[in-house]
Amino acid sequence: MTIFTNFLRSLLLTIIFSFVAPMFLVGAVLLLLSLIGYFPGLEELTEAIATQILHFLATFGSGTSLRGLFVISLTCSFVGALFDMYAYYRCQILRIDS
């Protein structure tokens, strides 16, 4: 029974970290762009890049950038869960064969 609880704990942590990682990545990029925008001459460039990122996210969110970020995060979470289940299955198969 402890193997099953370890699997569920691993799966839950993978789902949470896979969901939060794209949010932190997009947030860090937008924060970095806003900080770089304080340098003279780079305001328009950083604003254009940030606008393109928000338009990209809006594509996945039916016109809303935040919804697009949630869609991408949910997709990454689902893929992370699938990978964790595959790794668990593969570990069990290799343990049986040994």
Coordinates of C-alpha atoms in Angstrom, one line a residue:
M1 CA 0.0 0.0 0.0
T2 CA 2.9 2.4 0.6
I3 CA 3.9 2.0 -3.0
F4 CA 0.5 3.3 -4.1
T5 CA 0.6 6.3 -1.7
N6 CA 4.1 7.1 -2.9
F7 CA 2.9 7.0 -6.5
L8 CA 0.0 9.3 -5.7
R9 CA 2.2 11.7 -3.8
S10 CA 4.7 11.7 -6.7
L11 CA 1.9 12.2 -9.2
L12 CA 0.3 15.1 -7.2
L13 CA 3.7 16.9 -6.8
T14 CA 4.4 16.4 -10.5
I15 CA 1.0 17.9 -11.5
I16 CA 1.5 20.9 -9.2
F17 CA 5.0 21.6 -10.3
S18 CA 4.2 21.1 -14.0
F19 CA 1.2 23.5 -13.6
V20 CA 3.2 26.2 -11.8
A21 CA 6.4 26.1 -13.9
P22 CA 4.9 27.7 -17.1
M23 CA 3.4 30.4 -15.0
F24 CA 6.7 31.2 -13.3
L25 CA 8.4 31.1 -16.7
V26 CA 6.0 33.5 -18.4
G27 CA 6.0 35.8 -15.3
A28 CA 9.8 35.9 -15.1
V29 CA 10.0 36.7 -18.8
L30 CA 7.5 39.5 -18.5
L31 CA 9.2 40.8 -15.3
L32 CA 12.6 40.8 -17.0
L33 CA 11.2 42.6 -20.0
S34 CA 9.6 45.3 -17.8
L35 CA 12.9 45.7 -15.9
I36 CA 14.9 46.0 -19.2
G37 CA 12.4 48.5 -20.4
Y38 CA 13.8 51.1 -17.9
F39 CA 17.0 51.3 -20.0
P40 CA 16.9 54.3 -22.4
G41 CA 16.1 53.3 -26.0
L42 CA 14.8 49.9 -25.1
E43 CA 11.3 50.9 -24.1
E44 CA 9.6 50.2 -27.5
L45 CA 11.5 47.0 -28.0
T46 CA 10.5 45.4 -24.7
E47 CA 7.0 46.7 -25.0
A48 CA 6.7 45.1 -28.5
I49 CA 8.0 41.8 -27.2
A50 CA 5.7 41.8 -24.2
T51 CA 2.7 42.6 -26.4
Q52 CA 3.6 39.7 -28.7
I53 CA 3.9 37.3 -25.7
L54 CA 0.4 38.5 -24.5
H55 CA -1.0 38.0 -28.0
F56 CA 0.4 34.5 -28.1
L57 CA -1.2 33.7 -24.8
A58 CA -4.5 35.2 -25.9
T59 CA -4.4 32.8 -28.9
F60 CA -4.7 29.9 -26.6
G61 CA -7.2 31.6 -24.3
S62 CA -9.9 32.7 -26.7
G63 CA -8.8 36.3 -26.5
T64 CA -7.7 36.4 -22.9
S65 CA -4.0 36.2 -22.0
L66 CA -4.6 34.9 -18.5
R67 CA -6.9 32.1 -19.7
G68 CA -4.3 31.2 -22.3
L69 CA -1.7 30.9 -19.6
F70 CA -4.0 28.6 -17.7
V71 CA -4.6 26.5 -20.8
I72 CA -0.9 26.1 -21.4
S73 CA -0.3 25.3 -17.7
L74 CA -3.0 22.7 -17.6
T75 CA -1.6 21.1 -20.7
C76 CA 1.9 21.0 -19.2
S77 CA 0.4 19.6 -16.0
F78 CA -1.3 16.8 -18.0
V79 CA 1.8 16.0 -19.9
G80 CA 3.8 15.9 -16.7
A81 CA 1.3 13.5 -15.1
L82 CA 1.5 11.2 -18.2
F83 CA 5.3 11.3 -18.0
D84 CA 5.2 10.5 -14.2
M85 CA 2.9 7.6 -14.8
Y86 CA 5.1 6.2 -17.6
A87 CA 8.2 6.5 -15.4
Y88 CA 6.4 4.7 -12.6
Y89 CA 5.2 2.0 -14.9
R90 CA 8.7 1.6 -16.4
C91 CA 10.3 1.4 -13.0
Q92 CA 7.9 -1.4 -12.0
I93 CA 8.6 -3.3 -15.2
L94 CA 12.4 -3.0 -14.7
R95 CA 12.1 -4.0 -11.1
I96 CA 10.1 -7.2 -12.0
D97 CA 12.6 -8.1 -14.8
S98 CA 15.6 -7.8 -12.4

